[in-house]
């Protein structure tokens, strides 16, 4: 009996009436995935090919959009396969791999937003020192830090989870997030402590840093002329909108492992879909419309006749 429960394969039990609506789910999510790929890739391409966008601010935006592409690619292909499959299953090792990539990239989002906030802080509060501080080396170190540190943090949780014994083989979700802890016979104290430390290091501290830098920016711009306030609003507002939306969805994901089993399945599915739908579409929309230079190049890309 113990061997049966400690199964190699896990059933993804978060789908709602999949047999009835499998093709509807498939085509909607396929369309969304194509939109995510096209919208994020278009802006990354523009930043890559246009020399005037080779500035730290735009490089961080490109990194954020690449992060969104990887984040979606970690989930959507498997999700699309599950919609067309008779059984929605995944091996425990593949589940842990998806867990690793999901939380590494989600945490990288906070650190990339922190790097962007620091860039804006230096640009607006220390404009004369900007090119001295935000050199190519500094940008490269910040990017490396934003991707490597979360990967190492989450790798510890993944390794610890791989060594635990499972007492259930049905995951109440459509992909592998922290709901996997509900499958474990006993919640490890080490996993719990490391999870709290990771939450503080990768989410709470970056958010506090962003709040601090933007508070300083608002103080400086409030005392400055109208032109400075306008520039600050154009570059800082999109970052804040992305941060707020991602923080709300992250708060839901963090709490999902604590939600009781009687939480409505449909409501759980809707909230989970919002985590993988909105943010990856929201980023390119915000930066494409709100960032003046990117918006200008997008118009030239899709409406070239107007600029001849």
Coordinates of C-alpha atoms in Angstrom, one line a residue:
X1 CA 0.0 0.0 0.0
X2 CA 2.8 2.4 0.9
X3 CA 4.5 1.7 -2.5
X4 CA 1.2 2.5 -4.3
X5 CA 0.9 5.8 -2.4
X6 CA 4.5 6.8 -3.0
X7 CA 3.8 6.7 -6.7
X8 CA 6.3 7.8 -9.4
X9 CA 3.6 9.6 -11.3
X10 CA 1.4 12.4 -10.0
X11 CA -2.1 13.1 -11.2
X12 CA -2.9 16.8 -11.9
X13 CA -6.4 17.0 -10.5
X14 CA -7.0 20.7 -10.8
X15 CA -8.8 20.6 -14.1
X16 CA -12.5 21.3 -14.3
X17 CA -14.7 19.2 -16.7
X18 CA -11.7 18.7 -19.0
X19 CA -13.4 15.8 -20.9
X20 CA -16.3 18.2 -21.9
X21 CA -14.2 21.3 -22.7
X22 CA -10.8 20.0 -23.6
X23 CA -10.7 21.5 -27.1
X24 CA -12.1 24.8 -25.9
X25 CA -9.3 24.9 -23.2
X26 CA -6.7 23.8 -25.8
X27 CA -7.5 26.4 -28.4
X28 CA -7.9 29.3 -26.0
X29 CA -4.6 28.5 -24.2
X30 CA -2.8 27.9 -27.5
X31 CA -3.9 31.3 -28.7
X32 CA -2.8 32.9 -25.4
X33 CA 0.6 31.2 -25.6
X34 CA 1.1 32.4 -29.2
X35 CA 0.2 36.0 -28.1
X36 CA 2.7 35.7 -25.2
X37 CA 5.5 34.6 -27.5
X38 CA 4.8 37.1 -30.2
X39 CA 4.2 40.2 -27.9
X40 CA 7.2 39.6 -25.7
X41 CA 9.5 38.6 -28.5
X42 CA 8.6 41.6 -30.6
X43 CA 9.7 44.0 -27.9
X44 CA 12.9 42.0 -27.1
X45 CA 13.7 42.1 -30.9
X46 CA 13.2 45.9 -31.0
X47 CA 15.5 46.5 -28.0
X48 CA 18.1 44.2 -29.6
X49 CA 18.1 45.8 -33.1
X50 CA 17.8 49.5 -32.1
X51 CA 21.0 51.1 -30.8
X52 CA 19.2 53.9 -29.0
X53 CA 17.5 51.2 -26.8
X54 CA 20.8 49.7 -25.7
X55 CA 20.5 51.5 -22.3
X56 CA 20.3 49.8 -18.9
X57 CA 16.6 50.6 -18.5
X58 CA 15.7 48.8 -21.8
X59 CA 18.1 46.0 -21.2
X60 CA 16.3 45.2 -17.9
X61 CA 13.0 45.4 -19.7
X62 CA 14.3 42.9 -22.3
X63 CA 15.5 40.6 -19.5
X64 CA 12.1 40.9 -17.8
X65 CA 10.3 39.9 -21.0
X66 CA 12.7 37.0 -21.7
X67 CA 11.9 35.9 -18.1
X68 CA 8.2 36.0 -19.0
X69 CA 8.8 33.9 -22.1
X70 CA 10.7 31.2 -20.1
X71 CA 8.1 31.4 -17.3
X72 CA 5.3 30.6 -19.8
X73 CA 7.2 28.0 -21.7
X74 CA 7.7 26.1 -18.4
X75 CA 4.0 25.7 -18.1
X76 CA 2.1 26.0 -21.4
X77 CA 3.5 23.1 -23.5
X78 CA 2.7 20.6 -20.7
X79 CA -0.7 22.2 -20.1
X80 CA -1.6 22.0 -23.8
X81 CA -0.6 18.3 -23.9
X82 CA -2.7 17.6 -20.8
X83 CA -5.8 19.2 -22.4
X84 CA -5.6 16.6 -25.2
X85 CA -4.6 13.6 -23.0
X86 CA -7.0 11.1 -21.4
X87 CA -5.0 11.3 -18.2
X88 CA -3.3 14.4 -16.8
X89 CA -0.2 13.0 -15.2
X90 CA 3.4 14.0 -14.6
X91 CA 6.4 12.1 -13.2
X92 CA 7.5 13.4 -9.8
X93 CA 10.9 14.2 -11.1
X94 CA 9.4 16.3 -14.0
X95 CA 7.1 17.9 -11.4
X96 CA 10.0 19.0 -9.3
X97 CA 11.8 20.3 -12.4
X98 CA 8.7 22.4 -13.2
X99 CA 8.6 23.6 -9.6
X100 CA 12.3 24.6 -9.8
X101 CA 11.9 26.6 -13.0
X102 CA 8.6 28.2 -11.9
X103 CA 9.9 29.6 -8.6
X104 CA 13.3 30.5 -9.9
X105 CA 11.8 32.6 -12.7
X106 CA 9.1 34.0 -10.4
X107 CA 11.7 35.1 -7.9
X108 CA 13.9 36.5 -10.7
X109 CA 11.0 38.8 -11.6
X110 CA 11.2 40.5 -8.2
X111 CA 15.0 40.9 -8.4
X112 CA 14.8 42.2 -12.0
X113 CA 12.2 44.8 -10.9
X114 CA 14.5 45.7 -8.0
X115 CA 17.4 46.3 -10.6
X116 CA 15.0 48.4 -12.7
X117 CA 14.0 50.4 -9.6
X118 CA 17.7 51.0 -8.8
X119 CA 18.4 52.1 -12.3
X120 CA 15.6 54.6 -12.1
X121 CA 16.7 55.8 -8.7
X122 CA 20.3 56.5 -10.0
X123 CA 18.9 58.1 -13.2
X124 CA 16.6 60.5 -11.4
X125 CA 18.3 61.1 -8.0
X126 CA 21.9 61.0 -9.1
X127 CA 21.8 62.0 -12.8
X128 CA 25.4 63.2 -13.0
X129 CA 26.8 59.9 -11.7
X130 CA 24.5 57.7 -13.8
X131 CA 26.9 56.7 -16.5
X132 CA 29.6 56.1 -13.9
X133 CA 27.4 53.8 -11.7
X134 CA 25.3 52.0 -14.4
X135 CA 28.1 50.7 -16.5
X136 CA 27.8 47.5 -18.6
X137 CA 29.7 45.6 -15.9
X138 CA 27.1 46.7 -13.3
X139 CA 24.2 45.7 -15.5
X140 CA 25.7 42.3 -16.2
X141 CA 26.3 41.6 -12.5
X142 CA 22.7 42.6 -11.7
X143 CA 21.3 40.4 -14.4
X144 CA 23.5 37.5 -13.3
X145 CA 22.5 38.0 -9.7
X146 CA 18.8 38.2 -10.6
X147 CA 18.9 34.8 -12.3
X148 CA 21.5 32.8 -10.3
X149 CA 20.5 33.6 -6.7
X150 CA 16.9 32.5 -7.1
X151 CA 17.9 29.3 -8.9
X152 CA 20.3 28.4 -6.1
X153 CA 17.7 29.2 -3.4
X154 CA 14.9 27.1 -5.0
X155 CA 17.3 24.3 -5.9
X156 CA 17.7 23.6 -2.1
X157 CA 13.9 23.3 -1.8
X158 CA 13.7 21.1 -4.8
X159 CA 16.5 18.7 -3.6
X160 CA 14.9 18.5 -0.1
X161 CA 11.5 17.8 -1.6
X162 CA 12.9 15.0 -3.8
X163 CA 14.0 13.2 -0.7
X164 CA 10.6 13.3 1.1
X165 CA 8.1 10.5 1.1
X166 CA 4.8 11.0 -0.6
X167 CA 1.5 10.0 0.9
X168 CA -0.8 11.2 -1.9
X169 CA -0.5 11.1 -5.7
X170 CA -3.1 13.7 -6.7
X171 CA -2.1 17.3 -6.9
X172 CA -4.8 19.9 -6.6
X173 CA -3.6 22.0 -9.4
X174 CA -2.9 22.1 -13.2
X175 CA 0.9 22.4 -12.8
X176 CA 3.5 21.9 -10.1
X177 CA 3.7 24.8 -7.7
X178 CA 4.0 24.7 -3.9
X179 CA 0.9 22.5 -3.7
X180 CA 3.4 19.6 -3.9
X181 CA 3.9 20.1 -0.2
X182 CA 0.4 18.8 0.3
X183 CA 1.5 15.4 -1.2
X184 CA 4.2 14.9 1.4
X185 CA 3.5 12.6 4.4
X186 CA 5.2 15.0 6.8
X187 CA 6.1 18.7 6.1
X188 CA 9.8 18.9 6.8
X189 CA 10.9 21.6 9.3
X190 CA 14.0 22.3 7.2
X191 CA 11.8 22.9 4.1
X192 CA 9.5 25.2 6.0
X193 CA 12.4 27.2 7.4
X194 CA 14.2 27.5 4.1
X195 CA 11.0 28.4 2.4
X196 CA 10.5 31.3 4.8
X197 CA 14.1 32.4 4.3
X198 CA 13.7 32.3 0.5
X199 CA 10.4 34.2 0.7
X200 CA 12.1 37.0 2.7
X201 CA 15.3 37.0 0.5
X202 CA 13.6 36.8 -2.9
X203 CA 10.3 38.6 -2.4
X204 CA 10.0 40.7 0.7
X205 CA 13.4 42.3 0.8
X206 CA 13.3 43.2 -3.0
X207 CA 9.8 44.7 -2.5
X208 CA 11.0 46.8 0.5
X209 CA 14.0 47.9 -1.6
X210 CA 11.7 48.9 -4.5
X211 CA 9.4 50.8 -2.1
X212 CA 12.5 52.6 -0.6
X213 CA 13.9 53.6 -4.0
X214 CA 10.5 54.8 -5.3
X215 CA 9.9 56.8 -2.2
X216 CA 13.2 58.6 -2.7
X217 CA 12.3 59.1 -6.4
X218 CA 8.9 60.6 -5.5
X219 CA 10.5 63.0 -2.9
X220 CA 13.1 64.2 -5.5
X221 CA 10.6 64.6 -8.3
X222 CA 8.1 66.4 -6.1
X223 CA 10.7 69.1 -5.4
X224 CA 11.7 69.3 -9.1
X225 CA 10.2 70.9 -12.2
X226 CA 7.3 69.6 -14.2
X227 CA 9.6 68.1 -16.9
X228 CA 11.4 65.9 -14.3
X229 CA 8.1 64.7 -12.8
X230 CA 6.8 63.8 -16.3
X231 CA 10.0 61.8 -17.1
X232 CA 9.7 60.0 -13.8
X233 CA 6.1 59.1 -14.4
X234 CA 6.8 57.8 -17.9
X235 CA 9.5 55.4 -16.7
X236 CA 8.5 54.5 -13.2
X237 CA 4.7 54.0 -13.5
X238 CA 5.0 50.9 -15.8
X239 CA 7.4 49.3 -13.3
X240 CA 5.1 49.9 -10.4
X241 CA 2.0 48.6 -12.3
X242 CA 4.0 45.4 -13.1
X243 CA 5.2 45.0 -9.5
X244 CA 1.7 45.4 -8.1
X245 CA 0.1 42.9 -10.5
X246 CA 2.8 40.3 -10.0
X247 CA 2.8 40.8 -6.2
X248 CA -1.0 40.1 -6.0
X249 CA -0.7 36.9 -8.0
X250 CA 2.4 35.8 -6.0
X251 CA 0.5 36.3 -2.8
X252 CA -2.2 34.0 -4.0
X253 CA 0.4 31.4 -5.0
X254 CA 2.2 31.5 -1.7
X255 CA -1.1 31.1 0.2
X256 CA -2.5 28.3 -2.0
X257 CA -0.6 25.6 -0.1
X258 CA -2.3 26.7 3.1
X259 CA -5.8 26.7 1.6
X260 CA -8.1 24.0 2.9
X261 CA -9.2 21.2 0.6
X262 CA -12.8 22.4 0.5
X263 CA -11.8 25.5 -1.4
X264 CA -14.0 25.4 -4.6
X265 CA -12.2 23.7 -7.4
X266 CA -13.5 26.1 -10.1
X267 CA -12.3 29.1 -8.1
X268 CA -8.9 27.5 -7.6
X269 CA -8.6 26.9 -11.3
X270 CA -9.6 30.5 -12.2
X271 CA -7.1 32.0 -9.8
X272 CA -4.4 29.6 -11.1
X273 CA -5.1 30.6 -14.7
X274 CA -4.8 34.2 -13.8
X275 CA -1.3 33.5 -12.5
X276 CA -0.2 32.2 -15.9
X277 CA -2.4 34.3 -18.1
X278 CA -2.3 37.9 -17.1
X279 CA 1.2 38.7 -16.1
X280 CA 3.0 37.4 -19.3
X281 CA 0.6 39.3 -21.4
X282 CA 0.5 42.3 -19.1
X283 CA 4.3 43.0 -19.3
X284 CA 4.6 43.6 -23.0
X285 CA 1.3 45.5 -23.1
X286 CA 2.5 47.9 -20.3
X287 CA 6.0 48.5 -21.7
X288 CA 4.8 48.6 -25.3
X289 CA 2.2 51.3 -24.6
X290 CA 3.7 53.2 -21.7
X291 CA 7.4 53.4 -22.7
X292 CA 7.6 56.2 -25.3
X293 CA 10.7 54.9 -27.2
X294 CA 9.4 51.3 -27.4
X295 CA 6.0 52.5 -28.4
X296 CA 7.5 54.6 -31.2
X297 CA 9.5 51.6 -32.6
X298 CA 6.5 49.3 -32.3
X299 CA 4.4 51.7 -34.5
X300 CA 7.2 51.8 -37.0
X301 CA 7.4 48.0 -37.0
X302 CA 3.7 47.4 -37.6
X303 CA 2.7 50.6 -39.4
X304 CA 5.8 51.5 -41.6
X305 CA 3.7 53.4 -44.2
X306 CA 2.9 56.2 -41.7
X307 CA 6.6 56.9 -41.1
X308 CA 7.8 57.0 -44.8

